[in-house]
Coordinates of C-alpha atoms in Angstrom, one line a residue:
M1 CA 104.9 103.7 124.7
L2 CA 105.1 100.4 122.5
R3 CA 104.4 100.1 118.9
P4 CA 104.9 98.6 115.5
L5 CA 108.7 99.0 114.4
R6 CA 108.6 101.0 111.0
V7 CA 110.6 99.9 108.1
R8 CA 111.4 103.5 106.3
A9 CA 111.0 106.1 109.3
D10 CA 112.5 104.0 111.9
R11 CA 115.5 102.8 110.0
R12 CA 118.0 105.5 110.5
E13 CA 117.0 105.8 114.9
F14 CA 117.0 102.2 115.1
L15 CA 120.6 101.5 113.4
Q16 CA 122.1 104.1 115.6
L17 CA 120.2 103.1 118.6
R18 CA 122.0 99.8 118.2
S19 CA 125.4 101.1 116.9
V20 CA 125.5 103.5 120.1
N21 CA 125.0 100.7 122.2
A22 CA 126.7 97.8 120.7
A23 CA 128.7 97.1 123.8
W24 CA 126.3 97.8 126.0
T25 CA 123.9 95.0 124.6
R26 CA 126.2 92.4 122.9
P27 CA 127.0 90.6 125.9
W28 CA 123.0 89.7 126.3
D29 CA 122.3 89.6 122.1
S30 CA 120.9 86.0 120.8
T31 CA 123.0 84.6 118.5
A32 CA 122.6 81.8 115.9
P33 CA 125.0 78.8 116.8
G34 CA 127.0 77.5 113.2
A35 CA 128.3 78.5 110.2
G36 CA 124.8 78.6 108.5
A37 CA 123.6 82.1 110.2
V38 CA 123.0 85.1 107.8
A39 CA 122.8 88.4 109.3
M40 CA 119.6 90.7 108.2
S41 CA 119.7 93.9 107.0
Y42 CA 117.5 96.4 109.2
A43 CA 114.9 96.2 106.1
Q44 CA 115.0 92.2 106.4
M45 CA 114.7 92.2 110.1
V46 CA 111.2 94.1 110.3
R47 CA 109.8 92.2 106.8
F48 CA 110.7 88.9 109.1
Q49 CA 109.2 90.0 112.1
D50 CA 106.1 91.4 110.6
K51 CA 105.5 88.1 108.6
E52 CA 106.2 86.4 111.9
A53 CA 103.4 88.2 113.4
H54 CA 101.1 87.8 110.8
E55 CA 101.3 84.1 111.2
G56 CA 100.9 84.5 115.1
R57 CA 103.9 83.6 116.3
L58 CA 105.9 86.7 117.0
L59 CA 104.5 90.5 118.5
P60 CA 107.4 93.0 117.9
F61 CA 107.3 96.1 119.5
A62 CA 109.6 99.0 119.4
I63 CA 109.7 100.8 122.8
E64 CA 109.3 104.8 122.4
V65 CA 110.1 107.5 124.6
D66 CA 109.3 110.9 124.7
G67 CA 108.9 110.3 120.8
A68 CA 112.5 108.6 120.2
L69 CA 113.1 105.0 119.6
A70 CA 114.3 103.4 122.6
G71 CA 114.6 99.9 122.4
Q72 CA 112.7 97.0 121.5
M73 CA 110.2 94.4 123.4
H74 CA 109.0 90.8 121.7
L75 CA 106.6 88.3 122.6
F76 CA 107.8 85.2 120.8
G77 CA 107.2 81.6 120.5
I78 CA 103.6 82.1 120.9
S79 CA 101.8 78.9 121.1
R80 CA 97.8 78.4 120.7
G81 CA 96.1 75.3 121.8
A82 CA 96.5 74.0 124.9
L83 CA 99.3 75.9 126.1
L84 CA 98.4 79.8 125.2
S85 CA 101.9 80.9 126.1
A86 CA 104.7 83.1 124.8
A87 CA 108.2 84.1 125.9
A88 CA 109.3 87.7 126.1
G89 CA 112.8 89.3 125.2
Y90 CA 113.8 93.0 124.9
W91 CA 117.0 95.2 125.2
I92 CA 117.0 99.0 125.6
G93 CA 119.7 101.9 125.3
E94 CA 121.9 102.6 128.1
Q95 CA 120.8 106.0 128.1
Y96 CA 117.3 104.7 128.9
A97 CA 118.4 101.9 131.5
G98 CA 117.5 102.3 135.3
R99 CA 114.4 104.4 134.7
S100 CA 111.5 101.8 134.9
I101 CA 111.1 101.9 131.4
T102 CA 111.8 98.6 130.4
P103 CA 109.6 96.9 133.5
Y104 CA 106.6 99.3 132.3
A105 CA 107.1 98.1 128.4
L106 CA 107.1 94.2 129.7
A107 CA 104.0 95.4 131.5
L108 CA 102.0 96.6 129.1
A109 CA 103.0 93.7 126.6
I110 CA 102.2 91.1 129.1
D111 CA 98.7 93.3 129.5
H112 CA 98.1 92.9 125.8
A113 CA 99.0 89.2 125.6
F114 CA 96.8 88.4 128.3
G115 CA 94.1 90.7 127.0
A116 CA 93.8 91.3 123.1
V117 CA 95.8 88.6 122.2
G118 CA 94.3 85.7 124.9
L119 CA 97.4 84.5 125.9
H120 CA 97.6 82.3 129.3
R121 CA 101.1 82.8 130.3
I122 CA 104.3 84.6 129.7
E123 CA 107.5 83.7 130.6
V124 CA 111.1 85.8 130.7
N125 CA 114.4 83.8 130.4
I126 CA 117.2 85.8 132.1
R127 CA 120.9 85.0 131.8
P128 CA 121.9 84.9 136.1
D129 CA 124.3 87.2 135.5
N130 CA 122.4 90.2 133.8
D131 CA 121.3 91.8 137.0
A132 CA 119.6 94.9 135.1
S133 CA 116.6 92.2 133.5
L134 CA 116.8 90.0 136.6
R135 CA 115.5 93.9 137.9
V136 CA 112.9 94.1 135.8
V137 CA 111.1 91.0 136.6
E138 CA 111.7 91.4 140.5
K139 CA 109.9 95.1 139.8
L140 CA 107.0 93.0 138.1
G141 CA 106.9 90.5 140.5
L142 CA 107.1 87.3 138.3
R143 CA 107.6 83.9 139.6
E144 CA 111.0 82.3 139.7
E145 CA 110.9 78.8 138.1
G146 CA 114.3 77.3 137.8
L147 CA 117.4 77.3 136.0
R148 CA 117.5 76.4 131.8
K149 CA 121.3 74.6 131.8
R150 CA 122.5 76.0 128.4
Y151 CA 119.1 77.4 127.3
L152 CA 120.1 79.8 124.6
H153 CA 122.8 81.0 122.3
I154 CA 123.9 84.4 123.4
N155 CA 126.8 86.3 122.4
G156 CA 128.3 83.3 120.5
A157 CA 128.0 80.5 123.4
W158 CA 125.3 78.5 125.0
H159 CA 124.5 79.8 128.4
D160 CA 122.1 79.0 131.6
H161 CA 119.2 80.9 132.0
L162 CA 116.6 81.4 135.0
T163 CA 112.8 81.3 134.1
F164 CA 110.4 83.7 135.5
A165 CA 106.6 83.3 134.5
V166 CA 102.8 84.8 135.2
T167 CA 99.7 83.5 134.3
A168 CA 96.5 85.4 134.1
E169 CA 95.2 83.9 137.3
E170 CA 97.7 85.8 139.3
L171 CA 96.4 88.7 138.0
P172 CA 92.6 88.3 138.9
T173 CA 92.2 92.1 140.0
E174 CA 94.8 93.8 138.5
T175 CA 96.9 94.4 135.7
M176 CA 100.4 94.1 135.2
V177 CA 100.9 98.2 134.7
E178 CA 98.8 98.4 137.9
R179 CA 100.8 95.6 139.7
F180 CA 103.9 97.9 138.7
R181 CA 102.4 101.0 139.7
R182 CA 101.2 99.9 143.0
F183 CA 104.9 98.1 143.4
R184 CA 106.6 101.6 142.6
G185 CA 104.0 103.4 145.0
E186 CA 105.5 100.7 147.7
N187 CA 108.8 101.0 147.5
A188 CA 109.2 104.7 146.3
V189 CA 112.5 106.5 147.7

Protein backbone atom coordinates (compact mmCIF):
# COMPACT_ATOMS: atom_id res chain seq x y z
CA MET A 1 0.00 0.00 0.00
CA LEU A 2 0.98 3.63 -0.41
CA ARG A 3 0.65 5.90 2.60
CA PRO A 4 2.23 9.05 4.07
CA LEU A 5 5.63 8.75 5.74
CA ARG A 6 5.27 9.54 9.46
CA VAL A 7 7.87 11.67 11.29
CA ARG A 8 7.94 9.73 14.56
CA ALA A 9 6.37 6.36 13.85
CA ASP A 10 8.49 5.52 10.79
CA ARG A 11 11.84 7.06 11.80
CA ARG A 12 13.58 3.96 13.16
CA GLU A 13 12.29 1.63 10.45
CA PHE A 14 13.10 4.13 7.66
CA LEU A 15 16.65 4.74 8.87
CA GLN A 16 17.24 0.99 9.31
CA LEU A 17 15.90 0.27 5.81
CA ARG A 18 18.09 2.95 4.24
CA SER A 19 21.15 1.78 6.20
CA VAL A 20 20.74 -1.89 5.29
CA ASN A 21 20.15 -0.94 1.64
CA ALA A 22 22.80 1.79 1.28
CA ALA A 23 24.93 -0.18 -1.18
CA TRP A 24 21.79 -1.27 -3.09
CA THR A 25 20.37 2.25 -3.55
CA ARG A 26 23.55 4.36 -3.73
CA PRO A 27 24.16 3.88 -7.50
CA TRP A 28 20.64 5.25 -8.19
CA ASP A 29 20.22 7.90 -5.47
CA SER A 30 19.85 11.49 -6.61
CA THR A 31 22.47 13.92 -5.32
CA ALA A 32 22.78 17.68 -5.28
CA PRO A 33 25.83 18.95 -7.17
CA GLY A 34 28.16 21.51 -5.68
CA ALA A 35 29.43 22.46 -2.28
CA GLY A 36 26.12 24.03 -1.14
CA ALA A 37 24.28 20.73 -0.71
CA VAL A 38 23.20 20.08 2.86
CA ALA A 39 22.09 16.69 4.16
CA MET A 40 18.72 16.64 5.94
CA SER A 41 17.82 14.64 8.99
CA TYR A 42 14.95 12.19 8.67
CA ALA A 43 12.54 14.60 10.41
CA GLN A 44 13.67 17.50 8.19
CA MET A 45 13.16 15.35 5.09
CA VAL A 46 9.61 14.33 6.09
CA ARG A 47 8.70 17.91 7.02
CA PHE A 48 10.14 19.20 3.73
CA GLN A 49 8.19 16.59 1.76
CA ASP A 50 5.01 17.42 3.69
CA LYS A 51 5.50 21.15 2.99
CA GLU A 52 6.07 20.47 -0.73
CA ALA A 53 2.94 18.30 -0.74
CA HIS A 54 0.93 21.05 0.96
CA GLU A 55 2.16 23.48 -1.72
CA GLY A 56 1.05 21.05 -4.45
CA ARG A 57 4.52 20.31 -5.84
CA LEU A 58 5.07 16.78 -4.48
CA LEU A 59 3.12 13.66 -3.58
CA PRO A 60 5.36 11.62 -1.26
CA PHE A 61 4.38 8.09 -0.28
CA ALA A 62 5.82 5.33 1.84
CA ILE A 63 5.55 1.87 0.26
CA GLU A 64 4.29 -0.55 2.89
CA VAL A 65 4.30 -4.33 2.44
CA ASP A 66 2.66 -6.60 5.02
CA GLY A 67 2.87 -3.83 7.64
CA ALA A 68 6.57 -3.12 7.01
CA LEU A 69 8.12 -0.06 5.38
CA ALA A 70 9.58 -1.27 2.06
CA GLY A 71 10.56 1.94 0.22
CA GLN A 72 9.26 5.22 -1.14
CA MET A 73 7.33 6.46 -4.15
CA HIS A 74 7.14 10.14 -5.16
CA LEU A 75 5.31 12.15 -7.74
CA PHE A 76 7.37 15.33 -8.00
CA GLY A 77 7.69 18.39 -10.16
CA ILE A 78 3.91 18.60 -10.29
CA SER A 79 2.78 21.18 -12.86
CA ARG A 80 -0.70 22.57 -13.15
CA GLY A 81 -2.15 24.76 -15.86
CA ALA A 82 -1.79 23.57 -19.42
CA LEU A 83 0.70 20.78 -18.54
CA LEU A 84 -0.96 18.85 -15.66
CA SER A 85 2.09 16.63 -15.32
CA ALA A 86 4.46 15.07 -12.80
CA ALA A 87 7.48 12.78 -12.73
CA ALA A 88 7.68 9.65 -10.61
CA GLY A 89 10.65 8.50 -8.57
CA TYR A 90 11.00 5.55 -6.25
CA TRP A 91 13.29 3.23 -4.35
CA ILE A 92 12.65 -0.11 -2.68
CA GLY A 93 14.66 -2.25 -0.29
CA GLU A 94 16.60 -5.05 -1.93
CA GLN A 95 14.72 -7.68 0.09
CA TYR A 96 11.51 -6.57 -1.69
CA ALA A 97 12.95 -6.39 -5.20
CA GLY A 98 11.76 -8.77 -7.89
CA ARG A 99 8.31 -9.27 -6.34
CA SER A 100 6.46 -6.73 -8.57
CA ILE A 101 5.93 -4.43 -5.57
CA THR A 102 7.46 -1.40 -7.27
CA PRO A 103 5.42 -1.61 -10.49
CA TYR A 104 2.27 -2.12 -8.43
CA ALA A 105 3.13 0.91 -6.26
CA LEU A 106 3.81 3.00 -9.37
CA ALA A 107 0.49 1.86 -10.85
CA LEU A 108 -1.29 2.97 -7.67
CA ALA A 109 0.46 6.35 -7.79
CA ILE A 110 -0.43 6.86 -11.47
CA ASP A 111 -4.06 5.98 -10.86
CA HIS A 112 -4.16 8.44 -7.94
CA ALA A 113 -2.53 11.13 -10.09
CA PHE A 114 -4.98 10.66 -12.97
CA GLY A 115 -7.98 10.32 -10.66
CA ALA A 116 -8.03 12.32 -7.43
CA VAL A 117 -5.19 14.69 -8.36
CA GLY A 118 -6.44 15.38 -11.90
CA LEU A 119 -3.10 15.15 -13.70
CA HIS A 120 -2.82 14.32 -17.39
CA ARG A 121 0.71 12.93 -17.78
CA ILE A 122 3.20 11.00 -15.63
CA GLU A 123 6.78 10.40 -16.67
CA VAL A 124 9.53 8.22 -15.27
CA ASN A 125 13.18 8.94 -16.03
CA ILE A 126 15.55 5.98 -15.74
CA ARG A 127 19.26 5.52 -16.28
CA PRO A 128 19.79 3.18 -19.26
CA ASP A 129 21.89 0.87 -17.05
CA ASN A 130 19.19 0.49 -14.35
CA ASP A 131 17.74 -2.83 -15.50
CA ALA A 132 15.44 -3.21 -12.48
CA SER A 133 13.70 0.14 -13.09
CA LEU A 134 13.48 -0.54 -16.81
CA ARG A 135 11.53 -3.71 -15.93
CA VAL A 136 9.15 -1.60 -13.80
CA VAL A 137 8.03 0.59 -16.71
CA GLU A 138 7.98 -2.41 -19.05
CA LYS A 139 5.54 -4.20 -16.73
CA LEU A 140 3.25 -1.17 -16.87
CA GLY A 141 3.53 -0.62 -20.61
CA LEU A 142 4.78 2.97 -20.37
CA ARG A 143 5.93 4.29 -23.72
CA GLU A 144 9.55 5.29 -24.25
CA GLU A 145 10.04 8.88 -25.36
CA GLY A 146 13.80 9.09 -25.78
CA LEU A 147 17.12 9.83 -24.14
CA ARG A 148 17.84 12.92 -22.06
CA LYS A 149 21.57 13.64 -21.99
CA ARG A 150 23.09 14.35 -18.55
CA TYR A 151 19.57 14.75 -17.19
CA LEU A 152 19.87 14.08 -13.45
CA HIS A 153 22.65 14.23 -10.89
CA ILE A 154 22.87 10.70 -9.51
CA ASN A 155 25.45 9.27 -7.13
CA GLY A 156 27.73 12.29 -7.57
CA ALA A 157 27.64 12.74 -11.37
CA TRP A 158 25.35 13.82 -14.21
CA HIS A 159 23.78 10.83 -15.97
CA ASP A 160 21.74 10.26 -19.11
CA HIS A 161 18.18 9.05 -18.57
CA LEU A 162 15.58 7.38 -20.75
CA THR A 163 12.14 8.97 -20.43
CA PHE A 164 8.98 6.87 -20.28
CA ALA A 165 5.49 8.33 -19.99
CA VAL A 166 1.79 7.67 -19.93
CA THR A 167 -1.14 10.05 -20.37
CA ALA A 168 -4.68 9.69 -19.12
CA GLU A 169 -5.88 9.11 -22.70
CA GLU A 170 -3.75 5.97 -22.89
CA LEU A 171 -5.90 4.39 -20.17
CA PRO A 172 -9.41 5.04 -21.54
CA THR A 173 -11.03 1.81 -20.32
CA GLU A 174 -8.80 0.57 -17.52
CA THR A 175 -6.75 1.82 -14.61
CA MET A 176 -2.99 1.37 -14.49
CA VAL A 177 -3.49 -1.23 -11.74
CA GLU A 178 -5.86 -3.14 -14.05
CA ARG A 179 -3.31 -2.89 -16.88
CA PHE A 180 -0.61 -4.24 -14.56
CA ARG A 181 -2.81 -7.12 -13.41
CA ARG A 182 -3.69 -7.95 -17.02
CA PHE A 183 -0.02 -7.94 -17.95
CA ARG A 184 0.82 -10.25 -15.04
CA GLY A 185 -1.99 -12.62 -16.02
CA GLU A 186 -0.89 -12.76 -19.65
CA ASN A 187 2.74 -13.22 -18.76
CA ALA A 188 2.46 -15.49 -15.71
CA VAL A 189 4.90 -18.38 -15.63
